[in-house]
Amino acid sequence: MKSIVSAVLFLGLSGQVALADPCQDRFTELYLQLDQGVPTKTIAINAFKGAPPSTNEFLYLNENHYLTVPTEPAGPWVLGYENVLYQSADDGKSWQKIREMDTGGNADQARADKLANAETIRNAACSEEEVDGETLDVVAADITVSQGMVTENRYTYWVRRADSFIVKAVYDTKAPNFEMVVTQTIEKAPGLTLPTP
């Protein structure tokens, strides 16, 4: 009897190993990151179907200090600093408090939300692409996001092989009332300094 149980367990585990998808695992690992562990500068182009695109510059030191600068069209700057969100209408010369935040709690919730969403990852596809003479890994998958409203998404990451840094990401989102594509171009910003209120 013991040998039968052992054989069934072995076959079950072998089946799980055979079903493992290294591409989906790689996508899941990239998706679950809250940040890339270093200061970054991101240019984000947000394109809602049927509307002109908008562009923001997002400068990130850490979860407690970051800045969003709408560049096209121009708009008020938004600064997150030490659990408070601020806004500036004069390019950072003065700041007005918008609201207090729970940065640690928000990060915990974001992790929990991502773990829940990760259960829906499917149709992973991995390839490579040469960009400016450098070969990047391209990792994509479909995912259902259920926070706020349910959306169906196709996320694609372009990853530098040397340091596993995501240099570009495209988030293609479809919801019952809208469709949008967010394209992010990301670079490391080791000397980044940000204003404080």
mmCIF file of C-alpha atoms in Angstrom:
data_model
loop_
_atom_site.group_PDB
_atom_site.id
_atom_site.type_symbol
_atom_site.label_atom_id
_atom_site.label_comp_id
_atom_site.label_asym_id
_atom_site.label_seq_id
_atom_site.Cartn_x
_atom_site.Cartn_y
_atom_site.Cartn_z
ATOM 1 C CA MET A 1 0.000 0.000 0.000
ATOM 2 C CA LYS A 2 2.807 2.372 0.923
ATOM 3 C CA SER A 3 4.422 1.852 -2.500
ATOM 4 C CA ILE A 4 1.128 2.634 -4.271
ATOM 5 C CA VAL A 5 0.747 5.891 -2.305
ATOM 6 C CA SER A 6 4.368 6.769 -3.053
ATOM 7 C CA ALA A 7 3.848 6.088 -6.747
ATOM 8 C CA VAL A 8 0.699 8.253 -6.834
ATOM 9 C CA LEU A 9 2.518 11.099 -5.033
ATOM 10 C CA PHE A 10 5.464 10.801 -7.399
ATOM 11 C CA LEU A 11 3.198 10.876 -10.464
ATOM 12 C CA GLY A 12 1.315 13.864 -9.048
ATOM 13 C CA LEU A 13 4.512 15.791 -8.403
ATOM 14 C CA SER A 14 5.914 14.801 -11.782
ATOM 15 C CA GLY A 15 2.757 16.098 -13.418
ATOM 16 C CA GLN A 16 3.105 19.415 -11.598
ATOM 17 C CA VAL A 17 6.708 19.725 -12.713
ATOM 18 C CA ALA A 18 5.710 18.902 -16.278
ATOM 19 C CA LEU A 19 2.966 21.546 -16.139
ATOM 20 C CA ALA A 20 5.298 24.243 -14.848
ATOM 21 C CA ASP A 21 5.686 27.110 -17.329
ATOM 22 C CA PRO A 22 9.006 28.947 -16.979
ATOM 23 C CA CYS A 23 7.680 31.822 -19.119
ATOM 24 C CA GLN A 24 4.610 32.272 -16.911
ATOM 25 C CA ASP A 25 6.832 32.048 -13.827
ATOM 26 C CA ARG A 26 9.052 34.808 -15.218
ATOM 27 C CA PHE A 27 6.040 36.992 -15.998
ATOM 28 C CA THR A 28 4.642 36.417 -12.492
ATOM 29 C CA GLU A 29 7.962 37.404 -10.927
ATOM 30 C CA LEU A 30 8.054 40.636 -12.938
ATOM 31 C CA TYR A 31 4.395 41.423 -12.264
ATOM 32 C CA LEU A 32 4.702 40.967 -8.493
ATOM 33 C CA GLN A 33 7.453 43.611 -8.164
ATOM 34 C CA LEU A 34 6.218 46.785 -6.473
ATOM 35 C CA ASP A 35 9.301 48.658 -7.693
ATOM 36 C CA GLN A 36 12.691 47.840 -9.194
ATOM 37 C CA GLY A 37 14.720 48.519 -6.065
ATOM 38 C CA VAL A 38 16.511 51.604 -7.423
ATOM 39 C CA PRO A 39 15.542 55.222 -8.183
ATOM 40 C CA THR A 40 13.903 55.444 -11.596
ATOM 41 C CA LYS A 41 12.682 57.915 -14.172
ATOM 42 C CA THR A 42 9.660 56.816 -16.207
ATOM 43 C CA ILE A 43 7.985 58.451 -19.181
ATOM 44 C CA ALA A 44 4.382 57.199 -19.255
ATOM 45 C CA ILE A 45 2.068 57.713 -22.225
ATOM 46 C CA ASN A 46 -1.589 57.081 -21.376
ATOM 47 C CA ALA A 47 -3.844 56.522 -24.387
ATOM 48 C CA PHE A 48 -7.579 56.076 -23.826
ATOM 49 C CA LYS A 49 -9.406 54.820 -26.907
ATOM 50 C CA GLY A 50 -11.094 57.779 -28.584
ATOM 51 C CA ALA A 51 -9.110 60.447 -26.714
ATOM 52 C CA PRO A 52 -5.741 62.150 -27.317
ATOM 53 C CA PRO A 53 -2.870 60.601 -25.345
ATOM 54 C CA SER A 54 -1.363 62.267 -22.281
ATOM 55 C CA THR A 55 2.243 62.048 -21.108
ATOM 56 C CA ASN A 56 3.640 62.112 -17.562
ATOM 57 C CA GLU A 57 7.140 61.968 -16.151
ATOM 58 C CA PHE A 58 7.266 59.830 -13.013
ATOM 59 C CA LEU A 59 10.350 60.210 -10.803
ATOM 60 C CA TYR A 60 10.708 57.595 -8.071
ATOM 61 C CA LEU A 61 13.152 57.474 -5.168
ATOM 62 C CA ASN A 62 11.190 55.022 -2.992
ATOM 63 C CA GLU A 63 7.629 54.332 -1.853
ATOM 64 C CA ASN A 64 7.830 57.372 0.460
ATOM 65 C CA HIS A 65 9.199 59.903 -2.055
ATOM 66 C CA TYR A 66 8.089 60.252 -5.684
ATOM 67 C CA LEU A 67 6.945 62.928 -8.117
ATOM 68 C CA THR A 68 4.549 62.955 -11.072
ATOM 69 C CA VAL A 69 4.947 65.755 -13.629
ATOM 70 C CA PRO A 70 2.253 65.936 -16.341
ATOM 71 C CA THR A 71 4.068 67.129 -19.456
ATOM 72 C CA GLU A 72 1.508 66.813 -22.249
ATOM 73 C CA PRO A 73 -0.793 68.417 -21.511
ATOM 74 C CA ALA A 74 1.016 70.252 -18.713
ATOM 75 C CA GLY A 75 -0.651 70.182 -15.328
ATOM 76 C CA PRO A 76 -0.059 70.429 -11.582
ATOM 77 C CA TRP A 77 2.820 68.404 -10.167
ATOM 78 C CA VAL A 78 1.969 65.737 -7.599
ATOM 79 C CA LEU A 79 4.471 64.809 -4.871
ATOM 80 C CA GLY A 80 4.278 61.875 -2.503
ATOM 81 C CA TYR A 81 6.444 62.462 0.559
ATOM 82 C CA GLU A 82 6.434 60.836 4.002
ATOM 83 C CA ASN A 83 2.816 59.611 3.941
ATOM 84 C CA VAL A 84 1.384 62.850 2.522
ATOM 85 C CA LEU A 85 0.328 63.721 -1.023
ATOM 86 C CA TYR A 86 1.019 67.297 -2.185
ATOM 87 C CA GLN A 87 0.221 69.302 -5.311
ATOM 88 C CA SER A 88 2.059 72.220 -6.910
ATOM 89 C CA ALA A 89 0.614 74.568 -9.515
ATOM 90 C CA ASP A 90 3.903 76.477 -9.933
ATOM 91 C CA ASP A 91 6.394 73.772 -10.950
ATOM 92 C CA GLY A 92 7.421 72.873 -7.413
ATOM 93 C CA LYS A 93 7.952 76.374 -6.003
ATOM 94 C CA SER A 94 5.133 75.877 -3.489
ATOM 95 C CA TRP A 95 3.140 72.865 -2.326
ATOM 96 C CA GLN A 96 -0.368 72.334 -1.013
ATOM 97 C CA LYS A 97 -1.316 69.271 0.985
ATOM 98 C CA ILE A 98 -3.954 67.136 -0.738
ATOM 99 C CA ARG A 99 -4.328 64.307 1.769
ATOM 100 C CA GLU A 100 -2.546 61.984 4.149
ATOM 101 C CA MET A 101 -1.696 58.446 3.090
ATOM 102 C CA ASP A 102 -0.799 55.161 4.712
ATOM 103 C CA THR A 103 2.215 54.273 2.578
ATOM 104 C CA GLY A 104 3.053 51.055 4.426
ATOM 105 C CA GLY A 105 -0.564 49.924 4.479
ATOM 106 C CA ASN A 106 -0.994 50.816 0.817
ATOM 107 C CA ALA A 107 2.087 48.774 -0.088
ATOM 108 C CA ASP A 108 0.756 45.794 1.886
ATOM 109 C CA GLN A 109 -2.591 46.087 0.099
ATOM 110 C CA ALA A 110 -0.868 46.394 -3.275
ATOM 111 C CA ARG A 111 1.069 43.185 -2.562
ATOM 112 C CA ALA A 112 -2.130 41.364 -1.564
ATOM 113 C CA ASP A 113 -3.954 42.636 -4.658
ATOM 114 C CA LYS A 114 -1.113 41.571 -6.944
ATOM 115 C CA LEU A 115 -0.997 38.104 -5.402
ATOM 116 C CA ALA A 116 -4.752 37.734 -5.997
ATOM 117 C CA ASN A 117 -4.473 38.966 -9.587
ATOM 118 C CA ALA A 118 -1.505 36.688 -10.246
ATOM 119 C CA GLU A 119 -3.820 33.680 -9.892
ATOM 120 C CA THR A 120 -5.397 34.705 -13.237
ATOM 121 C CA ILE A 121 -2.164 34.930 -15.271
ATOM 122 C CA ARG A 122 -2.471 32.989 -18.523
ATOM 123 C CA ASN A 123 -1.305 32.847 -22.155
ATOM 124 C CA ALA A 124 2.269 33.771 -21.270
ATOM 125 C CA ALA A 125 4.626 34.320 -24.189
ATOM 126 C CA CYS A 126 8.362 34.930 -24.067
ATOM 127 C CA SER A 127 10.578 36.120 -26.890
ATOM 128 C CA GLU A 128 13.447 38.506 -27.485
ATOM 129 C CA GLU A 129 13.843 41.780 -29.318
ATOM 130 C CA GLU A 130 16.865 43.818 -30.320
ATOM 131 C CA VAL A 131 16.619 47.479 -29.273
ATOM 132 C CA ASP A 132 19.493 49.888 -29.925
ATOM 133 C CA GLY A 133 21.898 46.997 -30.430
ATOM 134 C CA GLU A 134 20.908 45.267 -27.183
ATOM 135 C CA THR A 135 18.902 42.050 -26.968
ATOM 136 C CA LEU A 136 16.005 42.353 -24.510
ATOM 137 C CA ASP A 137 13.766 39.610 -23.185
ATOM 138 C CA VAL A 138 10.097 40.281 -23.966
ATOM 139 C CA VAL A 139 7.725 38.713 -21.434
ATOM 140 C CA ALA A 140 3.950 39.013 -21.853
ATOM 141 C CA ALA A 141 0.753 37.483 -20.478
ATOM 142 C CA ASP A 142 -2.953 38.063 -20.008
ATOM 143 C CA ILE A 143 -4.177 38.926 -16.522
ATOM 144 C CA THR A 144 -7.502 39.819 -14.928
ATOM 145 C CA VAL A 145 -7.347 42.731 -12.480
ATOM 146 C CA SER A 146 -10.235 42.877 -10.030
ATOM 147 C CA GLN A 147 -9.537 45.942 -7.884
ATOM 148 C CA GLY A 148 -12.049 48.766 -8.321
ATOM 149 C CA MET A 149 -13.517 47.184 -11.434
ATOM 150 C CA VAL A 150 -12.772 44.009 -13.340
ATOM 151 C CA THR A 151 -10.497 44.587 -16.338
ATOM 152 C CA GLU A 152 -8.934 42.205 -18.823
ATOM 153 C CA ASN A 153 -5.328 43.051 -19.577
ATOM 154 C CA ARG A 154 -2.347 42.124 -21.691
ATOM 155 C CA TYR A 155 0.867 43.201 -19.967
ATOM 156 C CA THR A 156 4.219 43.129 -21.769
ATOM 157 C CA TYR A 157 7.645 43.757 -20.209
ATOM 158 C CA TRP A 158 10.941 44.400 -22.009
ATOM 159 C CA VAL A 159 13.725 43.255 -19.675
ATOM 160 C CA ARG A 160 17.464 43.940 -19.900
ATOM 161 C CA ARG A 161 19.337 40.680 -19.516
ATOM 162 C CA ALA A 162 22.374 42.094 -17.723
ATOM 163 C CA ASP A 163 20.483 43.180 -14.597
ATOM 164 C CA SER A 164 16.832 42.043 -15.109
ATOM 165 C CA PHE A 165 15.765 45.707 -15.206
ATOM 166 C CA ILE A 166 12.429 46.437 -16.890
ATOM 167 C CA VAL A 167 13.233 49.137 -19.454
ATOM 168 C CA LYS A 168 9.776 49.248 -21.021
ATOM 169 C CA ALA A 169 6.290 48.079 -20.125
ATOM 170 C CA VAL A 170 3.011 48.180 -22.030
ATOM 171 C CA TYR A 171 -0.289 47.720 -20.199
ATOM 172 C CA ASP A 172 -3.210 47.098 -22.587
ATOM 173 C CA THR A 173 -6.462 47.294 -20.594
ATOM 174 C CA LYS A 174 -10.050 46.557 -21.594
ATOM 175 C CA ALA A 175 -12.979 47.338 -19.287
ATOM 176 C CA PRO A 176 -16.736 47.432 -19.938
ATOM 177 C CA ASN A 177 -16.705 51.222 -20.436
ATOM 178 C CA PHE A 178 -13.226 52.015 -21.740
ATOM 179 C CA GLU A 179 -10.046 50.746 -23.342
ATOM 180 C CA MET A 180 -6.602 52.169 -22.754
ATOM 181 C CA VAL A 181 -2.939 51.468 -23.345
ATOM 182 C CA VAL A 182 -0.213 52.732 -21.009
ATOM 183 C CA THR A 183 3.337 52.670 -22.387
ATOM 184 C CA GLN A 184 6.176 53.213 -19.921
ATOM 185 C CA THR A 185 9.809 53.811 -20.829
ATOM 186 C CA ILE A 186 11.946 53.356 -17.725
ATOM 187 C CA GLU A 187 15.555 54.146 -16.861
ATOM 188 C CA LYS A 188 17.646 53.978 -13.725
ATOM 189 C CA ALA A 189 18.215 57.366 -12.070
ATOM 190 C CA PRO A 190 21.001 56.811 -9.513
ATOM 191 C CA GLY A 191 21.605 60.527 -8.807
ATOM 192 C CA LEU A 192 17.935 61.446 -8.592
ATOM 193 C CA THR A 193 16.954 64.175 -6.144
ATOM 194 C CA LEU A 194 13.352 65.240 -5.593
ATOM 195 C CA PRO A 195 11.799 68.317 -3.982
ATOM 196 C CA THR A 196 10.359 68.286 -0.499
ATOM 197 C CA PRO A 197 7.394 70.421 0.563
#
